[in-house]
Every structure is written in structure tokens, then in C-alpha cells.
Amino acid sequence: NYLLDLIHEDLNRVKKKPYIEMPEQNNLSDEELSGLFWKGFLARNQSIIVDLMYGQLRSTVRCLECGNISITFDPFLTLSLPVTKP
């Protein structure tokens, strides 16, 4: 991960990174919301590493007191998976 992140930073075509405010859900579909998050990520990160190896992970958090739901789409380079013993 560390090596790929260093390569990405060296090859990043975005030299002046703009401030990006993450969008609100506002009754958007997952596809539309995912597109907005990905567009915001690409505004700051453009390299061959992003093109070939990055993805998005949907995350949902619900407040147990008020019932508010927050949905985000976070970029990932790798996913950690547990390895079980046979």
C-alpha cells in the first residue's frame, strides 16, 4: 500500500488540489451519489494507479437515537480480508 501510494503521489496529474465538499444524500440514488463522490475524489487524484487499482466502498451509518442515516462512498486501494484456517 505504501509503495503504491508513493507511486500515485509521484504520478498524480493534479498539482493544485482544490477543496472538495462532500455531497449530501438529498434523496439521490446510490449511483448518483457514488458518481458525485468519485468526481470529488478525481478532482484531487488522477494517476495511472487510480485508473487501474482504485475502487469505491459504500458505507452506511445510522444514528440509534434520531435514526439519521449517513451514506458515503470511500475510495480504496486494497481491501483487507480475513484468512480462515481450513
XYZ file of C-alpha atoms in Angstrom:
86
model
C 0.000 0.000 0.000
C 2.741 2.403 0.973
C 4.704 1.847 -2.241
C 1.615 2.207 -4.441
C 0.627 5.395 -2.600
C 4.096 6.872 -3.186
C 3.939 5.988 -6.884
C 0.470 7.522 -7.117
C 1.634 10.768 -5.490
C 4.642 10.989 -7.828
C 2.455 10.371 -10.897
C -0.552 12.430 -9.764
C -1.515 14.781 -12.598
C -3.339 17.151 -10.206
C -0.743 19.636 -8.982
C -3.053 22.154 -7.267
C -5.606 20.192 -5.251
C -8.926 22.017 -4.784
C -11.019 21.849 -1.603
C -13.908 19.466 -2.197
C -17.019 19.429 -0.011
C -18.693 16.038 0.142
C -22.291 15.978 -1.137
C -25.411 15.384 0.967
C -27.705 12.448 0.221
C -30.796 14.565 -0.588
C -32.758 11.581 -1.960
C -30.140 10.739 -4.587
C -29.806 7.198 -5.846
C -26.700 5.233 -4.863
C -25.439 5.515 -8.432
C -25.806 9.314 -8.490
C -24.281 9.737 -5.016
C -21.412 7.398 -5.878
C -20.728 9.430 -9.025
C -20.551 12.672 -7.020
C -18.116 11.171 -4.502
C -15.964 9.699 -7.304
C -15.927 13.023 -9.164
C -14.772 14.758 -5.962
C -12.030 12.157 -5.477
C -10.831 12.512 -9.080
C -10.653 16.313 -8.700
C -7.687 15.699 -6.355
C -6.336 12.337 -7.544
C -5.518 11.418 -11.148
C -2.826 8.872 -11.886
C -2.377 5.529 -13.595
C -2.617 3.925 -10.130
C -6.090 5.440 -9.609
C -7.125 4.433 -13.128
C -6.131 0.788 -12.668
C -6.375 -0.023 -8.987
C -8.823 2.153 -7.028
C -12.458 1.429 -6.269
C -15.251 2.655 -4.024
C -16.722 1.154 -0.887
C -20.230 2.082 0.247
C -20.510 2.832 3.963
C -23.783 3.339 5.847
C -24.030 4.688 9.417
C -27.328 5.050 11.286
C -27.787 7.074 14.481
C -29.564 4.915 17.058
C -31.119 7.947 18.783
C -32.513 10.038 15.916
C -32.499 7.449 13.108
C -30.463 9.682 10.769
C -28.658 7.689 8.064
C -25.350 8.783 6.548
C -24.147 7.125 3.348
C -20.656 7.691 1.970
C -18.638 6.167 -0.837
C -14.981 5.963 0.163
C -12.133 5.250 -2.253
C -9.959 2.230 -1.568
C -6.745 0.851 -2.968
C -6.885 -2.533 -1.244
C -9.387 -4.448 0.839
C -8.326 -6.465 3.856
C -9.998 -9.839 4.034
C -9.730 -12.339 6.861
C -7.985 -15.605 6.129
C -9.550 -18.543 7.924
C -7.881 -21.792 8.821
C -9.219 -24.843 6.968
